């Protein structure tokens, strides 16, 4: 041992050291914070990192945890330190990095041991890994972990998928470290190092088999893309049409956070807008370049929706908005060549603020409706059994999209577990009916004055399409049959029967030139 404050074993000593209840591999920021969270809740945890110096530094910095946190320089000693069946959380880069660690582990673990992937894995990779590992006698959990660095440290929302047997071994740890909410769905605050939250309902639940946990985490991230873009569109309208400063807009978001839009993202938006730049003294948001990054989960969500034929256009528009922002230089050049309408300052700002508020709220409802509709389709596609109300419940705390709004989604599925679309729930139906006129007014203003609001507009088109009994795709089907003999169905025949006509048909009237 290196010293009294550095709990690092260079080699395996005695069987008395083999008492850790769980192990963790990968000490980047998320891995470190998750390990500390586990130790805070009374579980002895072993940690291992390929770069030994990182393990040394981590243990030395957190020596106050004593023997609750132990580290190892070699994988064999790390494995030997764990109770059977061994539970090992992998927190490394998704993809090839995860596969490499899993391969190493399968060479030293015993049948019945449990590997937990806590990274942002693609759900199809998780399905593959679970199948391969189960064939070798190992148990595998693919678990979404949402909440960023703070969530991992003080309480994330966790979304585990895998076999029920694997979950039974992990449940006590995941339930303990997850964020907690009270009976009203409000997150319980006040966590501090060494003083975890007591009581409350954990934001943790078994999602389903193989890749279900990572799929649900992916949809969470897709919804997150939508939330963030819609908030940006509200900000853009206030800035350009109402002429408001960032500090003024910050106060609006603070006020909105006290109502139906109450959420973590609205809360931090107010803080971002109120922040001044240390160098210039002006609003920091004005100094930040308008070119957004992304890590791929929003794209995965959109591709999955396309693959399964689910209309999740609002989420896709949020992804495309980031793509558009990334071509900064091209947009700057285009701005000198392409004309648009002159932007006018709108009077009656209080009325317009309510319009923008309602556009944000209604668009949010539609975006979540698309996300939950997508999960419903995935349930059938992959033979999962998803409890959508429970998923809404575990998103109420810890995760990035945590919001008061999610309590209403849980209640909607409590009323009807087979609800086809959130828009059909009485609460959300009435909310949109009451607010849609101001939503429409906002979308018109954006189009009239050339302020791009792709998610607000897309969400409104989704709503109008969903409530329309007869869409113009009858003409589209006629076109497809004309040029490709793709067949069409008839309104006066049973669904599923297909027909074709030779075009142009002799019975049709001749067009006159």
mmCIF file of C-alpha atoms in Angstrom, residues 108-483:
data_model
loop_
_atom_site.group_PDB
_atom_site.id
_atom_site.type_symbol
_atom_site.label_atom_id
_atom_site.label_comp_id
_atom_site.label_asym_id
_atom_site.label_seq_id
_atom_site.Cartn_x
_atom_site.Cartn_y
_atom_site.Cartn_z
ATOM 1 C CA UNK A 108 -10.883 -13.384 -16.081
ATOM 2 C CA UNK A 109 -14.477 -13.463 -14.789
ATOM 3 C CA UNK A 110 -16.522 -16.497 -13.800
ATOM 4 C CA UNK A 111 -19.915 -17.573 -15.045
ATOM 5 C CA UNK A 112 -22.692 -15.713 -13.278
ATOM 6 C CA UNK A 113 -20.650 -12.514 -12.882
ATOM 7 C CA UNK A 114 -22.346 -9.285 -13.976
ATOM 8 C CA UNK A 115 -21.039 -6.630 -16.370
ATOM 9 C CA UNK A 116 -22.842 -3.264 -16.366
ATOM 10 C CA UNK A 117 -22.339 -0.797 -19.224
ATOM 11 C CA UNK A 118 -23.177 2.643 -17.830
ATOM 12 C CA UNK A 119 -22.102 4.591 -20.906
ATOM 13 C CA UNK A 120 -24.086 6.100 -23.789
ATOM 14 C CA UNK A 121 -24.102 2.891 -25.805
ATOM 15 C CA UNK A 122 -26.193 2.403 -28.904
ATOM 16 C CA UNK A 123 -29.025 0.043 -28.037
ATOM 17 C CA UNK A 124 -28.225 -2.319 -30.912
ATOM 18 C CA UNK A 125 -24.704 -2.765 -29.499
ATOM 19 C CA UNK A 126 -26.241 -3.564 -26.123
ATOM 20 C CA UNK A 127 -28.533 -6.188 -27.677
ATOM 21 C CA UNK A 128 -25.502 -7.789 -29.341
ATOM 22 C CA UNK A 129 -23.367 -7.693 -26.195
ATOM 23 C CA UNK A 130 -26.097 -9.133 -24.000
ATOM 24 C CA UNK A 131 -26.583 -12.035 -26.411
ATOM 25 C CA UNK A 132 -22.874 -12.769 -26.703
ATOM 26 C CA UNK A 133 -22.274 -12.598 -22.957
ATOM 27 C CA UNK A 134 -25.321 -14.659 -21.994
ATOM 28 C CA UNK A 135 -24.104 -17.414 -24.329
ATOM 29 C CA UNK A 136 -20.862 -17.469 -22.320
ATOM 30 C CA UNK A 137 -22.684 -17.622 -18.978
ATOM 31 C CA UNK A 138 -22.266 -13.962 -17.965
ATOM 32 C CA UNK A 139 -25.009 -11.525 -17.003
ATOM 33 C CA UNK A 140 -25.112 -8.125 -18.690
ATOM 34 C CA UNK A 141 -26.882 -4.848 -17.882
ATOM 35 C CA UNK A 142 -27.004 -1.945 -20.309
ATOM 36 C CA UNK A 143 -27.951 1.018 -18.162
ATOM 37 C CA UNK A 144 -28.705 4.558 -19.202
ATOM 38 C CA UNK A 145 -27.319 7.067 -16.688
ATOM 39 C CA UNK A 146 -28.616 10.615 -17.106
ATOM 40 C CA UNK A 147 -27.860 13.799 -15.247
ATOM 41 C CA UNK A 148 -24.383 14.748 -16.325
ATOM 42 C CA UNK A 149 -21.569 15.170 -13.834
ATOM 43 C CA UNK A 150 -23.782 16.518 -11.047
ATOM 44 C CA UNK A 151 -26.332 13.753 -11.512
ATOM 45 C CA UNK A 152 -23.706 11.024 -11.416
ATOM 46 C CA UNK A 153 -22.314 12.532 -8.210
ATOM 47 C CA UNK A 154 -25.495 13.289 -6.265
ATOM 48 C CA UNK A 155 -28.237 11.260 -7.923
ATOM 49 C CA UNK A 156 -28.848 10.436 -11.593
ATOM 50 C CA UNK A 157 -31.856 8.963 -13.320
ATOM 51 C CA UNK A 158 -30.874 5.388 -14.171
ATOM 52 C CA UNK A 159 -32.459 3.202 -16.841
ATOM 53 C CA UNK A 160 -31.199 -0.400 -16.610
ATOM 54 C CA UNK A 161 -31.949 -3.041 -19.203
ATOM 55 C CA UNK A 162 -31.000 -6.704 -19.206
ATOM 56 C CA UNK A 163 -32.242 -9.917 -17.681
ATOM 57 C CA UNK A 164 -34.392 -9.659 -14.525
ATOM 58 C CA UNK A 165 -31.797 -11.852 -12.792
ATOM 59 C CA UNK A 166 -29.023 -9.368 -13.528
ATOM 60 C CA UNK A 167 -31.192 -6.479 -12.327
ATOM 61 C CA UNK A 168 -31.950 -8.269 -9.038
ATOM 62 C CA UNK A 169 -28.241 -8.139 -8.150
ATOM 63 C CA UNK A 170 -27.860 -4.461 -9.086
ATOM 64 C CA UNK A 171 -31.155 -3.054 -7.805
ATOM 65 C CA UNK A 172 -30.077 -2.166 -4.252
ATOM 66 C CA UNK A 173 -27.108 -0.132 -5.519
ATOM 67 C CA UNK A 174 -28.944 1.635 -8.362
ATOM 68 C CA UNK A 175 -31.975 2.476 -6.192
ATOM 69 C CA UNK A 176 -29.689 3.900 -3.504
ATOM 70 C CA UNK A 177 -27.611 6.162 -5.757
ATOM 71 C CA UNK A 178 -30.480 7.398 -7.958
ATOM 72 C CA UNK A 179 -32.132 10.795 -7.559
ATOM 73 C CA UNK A 180 -35.205 10.819 -5.304
ATOM 74 C CA UNK A 181 -38.572 12.531 -5.740
ATOM 75 C CA UNK A 182 -41.383 13.152 -3.269
ATOM 76 C CA UNK A 183 -45.020 12.090 -3.639
ATOM 77 C CA UNK A 184 -45.787 15.135 -5.815
ATOM 78 C CA UNK A 185 -42.967 14.264 -8.220
ATOM 79 C CA UNK A 186 -40.673 17.072 -7.049
ATOM 80 C CA UNK A 187 -36.994 16.207 -6.766
ATOM 81 C CA UNK A 188 -35.682 16.094 -3.213
ATOM 82 C CA UNK A 189 -32.704 18.445 -2.915
ATOM 83 C CA UNK A 190 -30.015 18.894 -0.320
ATOM 84 C CA UNK A 191 -27.502 16.156 -1.154
ATOM 85 C CA UNK A 192 -23.907 16.770 -0.101
ATOM 86 C CA UNK A 193 -20.777 14.605 -0.119
ATOM 87 C CA UNK A 194 -21.198 11.881 2.458
ATOM 88 C CA UNK A 195 -24.787 12.937 3.173
ATOM 89 C CA UNK A 196 -27.069 11.244 0.644
ATOM 90 C CA UNK A 197 -30.772 12.065 0.347
ATOM 91 C CA UNK A 198 -32.972 10.053 2.679
ATOM 92 C CA UNK A 199 -36.432 8.847 1.701
ATOM 93 C CA UNK A 200 -38.368 9.526 -1.463
ATOM 94 C CA UNK A 201 -38.980 7.441 -4.576
ATOM 95 C CA UNK A 202 -35.817 6.526 -6.492
ATOM 96 C CA UNK A 203 -35.553 7.568 -10.142
ATOM 97 C CA UNK A 204 -34.565 4.045 -11.028
ATOM 98 C CA UNK A 205 -36.581 1.194 -12.510
ATOM 99 C CA UNK A 206 -36.038 -1.939 -14.547
ATOM 100 C CA UNK A 207 -36.804 -0.950 -18.139
ATOM 101 C CA UNK A 208 -36.768 -4.262 -19.983
ATOM 102 C CA UNK A 209 -34.595 -6.893 -21.603
ATOM 103 C CA UNK A 210 -31.259 -6.491 -23.440
ATOM 104 C CA UNK A 211 -31.084 -3.024 -25.058
ATOM 105 C CA UNK A 212 -34.264 -1.516 -23.564
ATOM 106 C CA UNK A 213 -32.442 0.628 -21.010
ATOM 107 C CA UNK A 214 -30.088 2.193 -23.511
ATOM 108 C CA UNK A 215 -32.919 2.688 -26.007
ATOM 109 C CA UNK A 216 -34.982 4.605 -23.452
ATOM 110 C CA UNK A 217 -31.909 6.667 -22.525
ATOM 111 C CA UNK A 218 -31.453 7.453 -26.229
ATOM 112 C CA UNK A 219 -35.060 8.653 -26.526
ATOM 113 C CA UNK A 220 -34.515 10.739 -23.374
ATOM 114 C CA UNK A 221 -31.619 12.410 -25.164
ATOM 115 C CA UNK A 222 -33.694 12.954 -28.306
ATOM 116 C CA UNK A 223 -36.378 14.661 -26.230
ATOM 117 C CA UNK A 224 -33.609 16.665 -24.575
ATOM 118 C CA UNK A 225 -32.497 17.907 -28.015
ATOM 119 C CA UNK A 226 -36.061 19.065 -28.652
ATOM 120 C CA UNK A 227 -36.392 20.800 -25.272
ATOM 121 C CA UNK A 228 -33.132 22.688 -25.730
ATOM 122 C CA UNK A 229 -33.889 23.805 -29.286
ATOM 123 C CA UNK A 230 -37.403 24.992 -28.378
ATOM 124 C CA UNK A 231 -36.017 27.017 -25.486
ATOM 125 C CA UNK A 232 -33.542 28.566 -27.935
ATOM 126 C CA UNK A 233 -36.375 29.445 -30.302
ATOM 127 C CA UNK A 234 -38.277 31.173 -27.481
ATOM 128 C CA UNK A 235 -35.099 33.118 -26.630
ATOM 129 C CA UNK A 236 -34.577 34.055 -30.289
ATOM 130 C CA UNK A 237 -38.115 35.403 -30.627
ATOM 131 C CA UNK A 238 -37.772 37.489 -27.468
ATOM 132 C CA UNK A 239 -34.425 38.834 -28.608
ATOM 133 C CA UNK A 240 -35.361 39.670 -32.195
ATOM 134 C CA UNK A 241 -39.084 40.457 -32.130
ATOM 135 C CA UNK A 242 -39.379 41.991 -28.666
ATOM 136 C CA UNK A 243 -35.910 43.553 -28.509
ATOM 137 C CA UNK A 244 -35.208 42.142 -25.049
ATOM 138 C CA UNK A 245 -31.727 41.901 -23.546
ATOM 139 C CA UNK A 246 -30.319 38.604 -22.214
ATOM 140 C CA UNK A 247 -30.773 39.776 -18.607
ATOM 141 C CA UNK A 248 -34.410 40.670 -19.300
ATOM 142 C CA UNK A 249 -35.006 37.296 -20.942
ATOM 143 C CA UNK A 250 -33.355 35.593 -17.956
ATOM 144 C CA UNK A 251 -36.030 37.088 -15.700
ATOM 145 C CA UNK A 252 -38.749 35.763 -18.014
ATOM 146 C CA UNK A 253 -37.337 32.242 -17.793
ATOM 147 C CA UNK A 254 -37.079 32.569 -14.020
ATOM 148 C CA UNK A 255 -40.771 33.435 -13.922
ATOM 149 C CA UNK A 256 -41.675 30.616 -16.320
ATOM 150 C CA UNK A 257 -39.829 28.191 -14.088
ATOM 151 C CA UNK A 258 -42.448 28.831 -11.421
ATOM 152 C CA UNK A 259 -45.276 27.518 -13.634
ATOM 153 C CA UNK A 260 -46.075 24.649 -16.003
ATOM 154 C CA UNK A 261 -42.669 24.983 -17.706
ATOM 155 C CA UNK A 262 -40.798 24.332 -14.456
ATOM 156 C CA UNK A 263 -37.749 22.250 -15.344
ATOM 157 C CA UNK A 264 -34.008 21.930 -14.936
ATOM 158 C CA UNK A 265 -33.392 23.233 -18.478
ATOM 159 C CA UNK A 266 -35.554 26.332 -17.963
ATOM 160 C CA UNK A 267 -33.773 26.939 -14.651
ATOM 161 C CA UNK A 268 -30.263 26.773 -16.109
ATOM 162 C CA UNK A 269 -31.322 28.808 -19.160
ATOM 163 C CA UNK A 270 -32.103 31.708 -16.843
ATOM 164 C CA UNK A 271 -28.658 31.336 -15.271
ATOM 165 C CA UNK A 272 -26.879 31.166 -18.634
ATOM 166 C CA UNK A 273 -28.643 34.305 -19.856
ATOM 167 C CA UNK A 274 -27.850 36.198 -16.631
ATOM 168 C CA UNK A 275 -24.137 35.334 -16.789
ATOM 169 C CA UNK A 276 -21.719 38.125 -17.712
ATOM 170 C CA UNK A 277 -18.488 37.544 -19.581
ATOM 171 C CA UNK A 278 -15.455 37.963 -17.281
ATOM 172 C CA UNK A 279 -13.414 39.484 -20.102
ATOM 173 C CA UNK A 280 -15.823 41.998 -21.635
ATOM 174 C CA UNK A 281 -18.392 42.499 -18.891
ATOM 175 C CA UNK A 282 -21.185 41.981 -21.422
ATOM 176 C CA UNK A 283 -23.652 39.085 -21.592
ATOM 177 C CA UNK A 284 -21.712 35.836 -21.950
ATOM 178 C CA UNK A 285 -24.333 34.406 -24.334
ATOM 179 C CA UNK A 286 -23.415 37.124 -26.849
ATOM 180 C CA UNK A 287 -19.795 35.951 -26.838
ATOM 181 C CA UNK A 288 -20.550 32.235 -27.269
ATOM 182 C CA UNK A 289 -20.324 31.078 -30.896
ATOM 183 C CA UNK A 290 -23.640 29.897 -32.353
ATOM 184 C CA UNK A 291 -22.296 26.534 -33.573
ATOM 185 C CA UNK A 292 -23.704 23.652 -31.516
ATOM 186 C CA UNK A 293 -22.088 20.280 -30.994
ATOM 187 C CA UNK A 294 -23.717 16.884 -30.574
ATOM 188 C CA UNK A 295 -22.710 13.364 -29.605
ATOM 189 C CA UNK A 296 -25.072 11.390 -31.820
ATOM 190 C CA UNK A 297 -27.930 10.232 -29.575
ATOM 191 C CA UNK A 298 -30.365 12.737 -31.077
ATOM 192 C CA UNK A 299 -29.470 11.455 -34.532
ATOM 193 C CA UNK A 300 -29.934 7.853 -33.351
ATOM 194 C CA UNK A 301 -33.402 8.766 -32.092
ATOM 195 C CA UNK A 302 -34.370 10.308 -35.418
ATOM 196 C CA UNK A 303 -32.979 7.419 -37.469
ATOM 197 C CA UNK A 304 -34.826 4.919 -35.275
ATOM 198 C CA UNK A 305 -38.051 6.864 -35.775
ATOM 199 C CA UNK A 306 -37.534 6.825 -39.547
ATOM 200 C CA UNK A 307 -36.761 3.104 -39.510
ATOM 201 C CA UNK A 308 -39.990 2.328 -37.660
ATOM 202 C CA UNK A 309 -42.149 4.866 -39.479
ATOM 203 C CA UNK A 310 -42.901 6.985 -36.405
ATOM 204 C CA UNK A 311 -43.467 10.718 -37.065
ATOM 205 C CA UNK A 312 -40.923 12.255 -34.697
ATOM 206 C CA UNK A 313 -40.250 15.294 -36.863
ATOM 207 C CA UNK A 314 -39.872 17.782 -34.002
ATOM 208 C CA UNK A 315 -37.012 15.799 -32.489
ATOM 209 C CA UNK A 316 -35.426 15.468 -35.937
ATOM 210 C CA UNK A 317 -35.750 19.224 -36.508
ATOM 211 C CA UNK A 318 -33.832 19.812 -33.284
ATOM 212 C CA UNK A 319 -31.005 17.659 -34.644
ATOM 213 C CA UNK A 320 -31.076 19.462 -37.999
ATOM 214 C CA UNK A 321 -31.007 22.817 -36.171
ATOM 215 C CA UNK A 322 -27.670 21.821 -34.635
ATOM 216 C CA UNK A 323 -26.446 20.703 -38.047
ATOM 217 C CA UNK A 324 -27.469 24.077 -39.520
ATOM 218 C CA UNK A 325 -25.727 25.936 -36.706
ATOM 219 C CA UNK A 326 -22.502 24.036 -37.371
ATOM 220 C CA UNK A 327 -22.077 25.496 -40.895
ATOM 221 C CA UNK A 328 -21.345 28.913 -39.411
ATOM 222 C CA UNK A 329 -19.076 30.269 -42.154
ATOM 223 C CA UNK A 330 -21.516 29.232 -44.878
ATOM 224 C CA UNK A 331 -24.395 30.955 -43.049
ATOM 225 C CA UNK A 332 -22.371 34.132 -42.623
ATOM 226 C CA UNK A 333 -21.722 34.200 -46.377
ATOM 227 C CA UNK A 334 -25.378 33.442 -47.175
ATOM 228 C CA UNK A 335 -26.530 36.261 -44.912
ATOM 229 C CA UNK A 336 -24.902 38.772 -47.275
ATOM 230 C CA UNK A 337 -26.615 37.332 -50.366
ATOM 231 C CA UNK A 338 -30.067 36.087 -49.398
ATOM 232 C CA UNK A 339 -32.861 38.482 -48.550
ATOM 233 C CA UNK A 340 -35.613 38.128 -45.980
ATOM 234 C CA UNK A 341 -38.302 40.325 -44.439
ATOM 235 C CA UNK A 342 -37.399 43.257 -42.256
ATOM 236 C CA UNK A 343 -37.738 42.331 -38.577
ATOM 237 C CA UNK A 344 -40.147 44.603 -36.736
ATOM 238 C CA UNK A 345 -40.300 45.181 -33.012
ATOM 239 C CA UNK A 346 -43.633 43.943 -31.729
ATOM 240 C CA UNK A 347 -45.581 46.028 -29.243
ATOM 241 C CA UNK A 348 -47.672 44.637 -26.364
ATOM 242 C CA UNK A 349 -44.731 42.585 -25.174
ATOM 243 C CA UNK A 350 -46.614 40.987 -22.259
ATOM 244 C CA UNK A 351 -49.160 39.511 -24.659
ATOM 245 C CA UNK A 352 -46.402 38.294 -26.966
ATOM 246 C CA UNK A 353 -44.517 36.759 -24.040
ATOM 247 C CA UNK A 354 -47.615 34.731 -23.251
ATOM 248 C CA UNK A 355 -47.799 33.690 -26.898
ATOM 249 C CA UNK A 356 -44.177 32.529 -26.872
ATOM 250 C CA UNK A 357 -44.734 30.753 -23.535
ATOM 251 C CA UNK A 358 -47.708 28.863 -24.966
ATOM 252 C CA UNK A 359 -45.845 27.998 -28.163
ATOM 253 C CA UNK A 360 -43.055 26.516 -26.057
ATOM 254 C CA UNK A 361 -45.489 24.579 -23.875
ATOM 255 C CA UNK A 362 -47.582 23.175 -26.743
ATOM 256 C CA UNK A 363 -44.488 22.275 -28.776
ATOM 257 C CA UNK A 364 -43.044 20.531 -25.732
ATOM 258 C CA UNK A 365 -46.193 18.433 -25.384
ATOM 259 C CA UNK A 366 -45.944 17.388 -29.039
ATOM 260 C CA UNK A 367 -42.237 16.585 -28.759
ATOM 261 C CA UNK A 368 -42.813 14.328 -25.750
ATOM 262 C CA UNK A 369 -45.796 12.750 -27.503
ATOM 263 C CA UNK A 370 -43.448 11.811 -30.352
ATOM 264 C CA UNK A 371 -40.820 10.401 -27.978
ATOM 265 C CA UNK A 372 -43.312 8.245 -26.088
ATOM 266 C CA UNK A 373 -44.930 7.118 -29.345
ATOM 267 C CA UNK A 374 -41.474 6.046 -30.504
ATOM 268 C CA UNK A 375 -40.868 4.009 -27.338
ATOM 269 C CA UNK A 376 -44.256 2.352 -27.825
ATOM 270 C CA UNK A 377 -43.228 1.310 -31.336
ATOM 271 C CA UNK A 378 -39.835 0.035 -30.118
ATOM 272 C CA UNK A 379 -41.632 -2.099 -27.540
ATOM 273 C CA UNK A 380 -43.309 -4.005 -30.389
ATOM 274 C CA UNK A 381 -40.230 -3.982 -32.617
ATOM 275 C CA UNK A 382 -37.916 -5.537 -30.008
ATOM 276 C CA UNK A 383 -40.445 -7.513 -27.975
ATOM 277 C CA UNK A 384 -39.948 -5.442 -24.833
ATOM 278 C CA UNK A 385 -42.498 -4.683 -22.142
ATOM 279 C CA UNK A 386 -42.051 -0.985 -21.396
ATOM 280 C CA UNK A 387 -43.930 0.722 -18.592
ATOM 281 C CA UNK A 388 -44.203 4.228 -20.049
ATOM 282 C CA UNK A 389 -45.681 5.707 -16.885
ATOM 283 C CA UNK A 390 -42.764 4.360 -14.869
ATOM 284 C CA UNK A 391 -40.313 5.750 -17.404
ATOM 285 C CA UNK A 392 -41.873 9.197 -16.983
ATOM 286 C CA UNK A 393 -41.593 8.697 -13.228
ATOM 287 C CA UNK A 394 -37.844 7.993 -13.250
ATOM 288 C CA UNK A 395 -37.266 11.059 -15.449
ATOM 289 C CA UNK A 396 -38.793 13.359 -12.804
ATOM 290 C CA UNK A 397 -35.458 13.734 -11.010
ATOM 291 C CA UNK A 398 -31.750 13.461 -11.731
ATOM 292 C CA UNK A 399 -31.858 13.599 -15.526
ATOM 293 C CA UNK A 400 -31.412 16.580 -17.849
ATOM 294 C CA UNK A 401 -35.100 16.757 -18.853
ATOM 295 C CA UNK A 402 -36.352 16.538 -15.261
ATOM 296 C CA UNK A 403 -39.451 18.672 -15.003
ATOM 297 C CA UNK A 404 -42.772 19.169 -13.270
ATOM 298 C CA UNK A 405 -44.288 18.306 -16.651
ATOM 299 C CA UNK A 406 -43.264 14.630 -16.292
ATOM 300 C CA UNK A 407 -45.571 14.156 -13.317
ATOM 301 C CA UNK A 408 -48.478 14.889 -15.678
ATOM 302 C CA UNK A 409 -47.189 12.276 -18.134
ATOM 303 C CA UNK A 410 -47.015 9.690 -15.351
ATOM 304 C CA UNK A 411 -50.589 10.565 -14.370
ATOM 305 C CA UNK A 412 -51.694 10.229 -18.002
ATOM 306 C CA UNK A 413 -50.389 6.653 -18.159
ATOM 307 C CA UNK A 414 -51.843 5.943 -14.720
ATOM 308 C CA UNK A 415 -55.222 6.849 -16.214
ATOM 309 C CA UNK A 416 -54.656 4.784 -19.345
ATOM 310 C CA UNK A 417 -51.659 2.455 -19.618
ATOM 311 C CA UNK A 418 -52.530 1.817 -23.292
ATOM 312 C CA UNK A 419 -52.681 5.511 -24.225
ATOM 313 C CA UNK A 420 -51.780 5.766 -27.921
ATOM 314 C CA UNK A 421 -50.622 9.379 -27.844
ATOM 315 C CA UNK A 422 -50.181 11.957 -25.073
ATOM 316 C CA UNK A 423 -52.311 14.404 -27.060
ATOM 317 C CA UNK A 424 -55.311 12.136 -26.442
ATOM 318 C CA UNK A 425 -54.998 12.362 -22.656
ATOM 319 C CA UNK A 426 -57.603 14.809 -21.259
ATOM 320 C CA UNK A 427 -55.015 16.946 -19.465
ATOM 321 C CA UNK A 428 -52.771 17.465 -22.495
ATOM 322 C CA UNK A 429 -55.687 17.711 -24.935
ATOM 323 C CA UNK A 430 -57.237 20.509 -22.878
ATOM 324 C CA UNK A 431 -53.884 22.259 -22.409
ATOM 325 C CA UNK A 432 -53.274 22.426 -26.166
ATOM 326 C CA UNK A 433 -56.869 23.412 -26.924
ATOM 327 C CA UNK A 434 -56.572 26.313 -24.502
ATOM 328 C CA UNK A 435 -53.177 27.549 -25.728
ATOM 329 C CA UNK A 436 -53.068 26.749 -29.432
ATOM 330 C CA UNK A 437 -54.303 30.123 -30.705
ATOM 331 C CA UNK A 438 -51.279 31.861 -29.164
ATOM 332 C CA UNK A 439 -49.055 29.034 -30.433
ATOM 333 C CA UNK A 440 -50.320 29.642 -33.968
ATOM 334 C CA UNK A 441 -49.852 33.397 -33.590
ATOM 335 C CA UNK A 442 -46.222 32.813 -32.595
ATOM 336 C CA UNK A 443 -45.513 30.549 -35.570
ATOM 337 C CA UNK A 444 -47.081 33.115 -37.919
ATOM 338 C CA UNK A 445 -44.895 35.870 -36.456
ATOM 339 C CA UNK A 446 -41.766 33.772 -36.898
ATOM 340 C CA UNK A 447 -42.608 33.139 -40.554
ATOM 341 C CA UNK A 448 -43.705 36.726 -41.194
ATOM 342 C CA UNK A 449 -40.497 38.271 -39.882
ATOM 343 C CA UNK A 450 -38.049 35.542 -40.889
ATOM 344 C CA UNK A 451 -37.076 34.253 -37.430
ATOM 345 C CA UNK A 452 -36.349 30.518 -37.803
ATOM 346 C CA UNK A 453 -38.403 28.424 -35.385
ATOM 347 C CA UNK A 454 -38.142 24.906 -36.836
ATOM 348 C CA UNK A 455 -39.310 23.022 -33.747
ATOM 349 C CA UNK A 456 -42.268 25.308 -32.987
ATOM 350 C CA UNK A 457 -43.357 25.046 -36.633
ATOM 351 C CA UNK A 458 -42.752 21.310 -36.892
ATOM 352 C CA UNK A 459 -44.633 20.608 -33.666
ATOM 353 C CA UNK A 460 -47.624 22.588 -34.934
ATOM 354 C CA UNK A 461 -47.578 20.677 -38.226
ATOM 355 C CA UNK A 462 -47.437 17.423 -36.249
ATOM 356 C CA UNK A 463 -50.422 18.477 -34.150
ATOM 357 C CA UNK A 464 -52.453 19.570 -37.174
ATOM 358 C CA UNK A 465 -51.577 16.382 -39.070
ATOM 359 C CA UNK A 466 -52.446 14.148 -36.128
ATOM 360 C CA UNK A 467 -55.861 15.777 -35.659
ATOM 361 C CA UNK A 468 -56.719 15.647 -39.391
ATOM 362 C CA UNK A 469 -58.909 12.727 -40.491
ATOM 363 C CA UNK A 470 -58.094 13.087 -44.207
ATOM 364 C CA UNK A 471 -54.575 14.059 -45.293
ATOM 365 C CA UNK A 472 -53.525 14.754 -48.923
ATOM 366 C CA UNK A 473 -51.554 11.523 -49.196
ATOM 367 C CA UNK A 474 -54.431 10.080 -51.242
ATOM 368 C CA UNK A 475 -53.008 12.142 -54.096
ATOM 369 C CA UNK A 476 -49.496 10.942 -53.257
ATOM 370 C CA UNK A 477 -50.617 7.319 -53.488
ATOM 371 C CA UNK A 478 -52.157 8.074 -56.873
ATOM 372 C CA UNK A 479 -48.838 9.535 -58.008
ATOM 373 C CA UNK A 480 -46.932 6.451 -56.789
ATOM 374 C CA UNK A 481 -49.275 4.133 -58.624
ATOM 375 C CA UNK A 482 -49.016 6.257 -61.792
ATOM 376 C CA UNK A 483 -45.207 6.199 -62.083
#
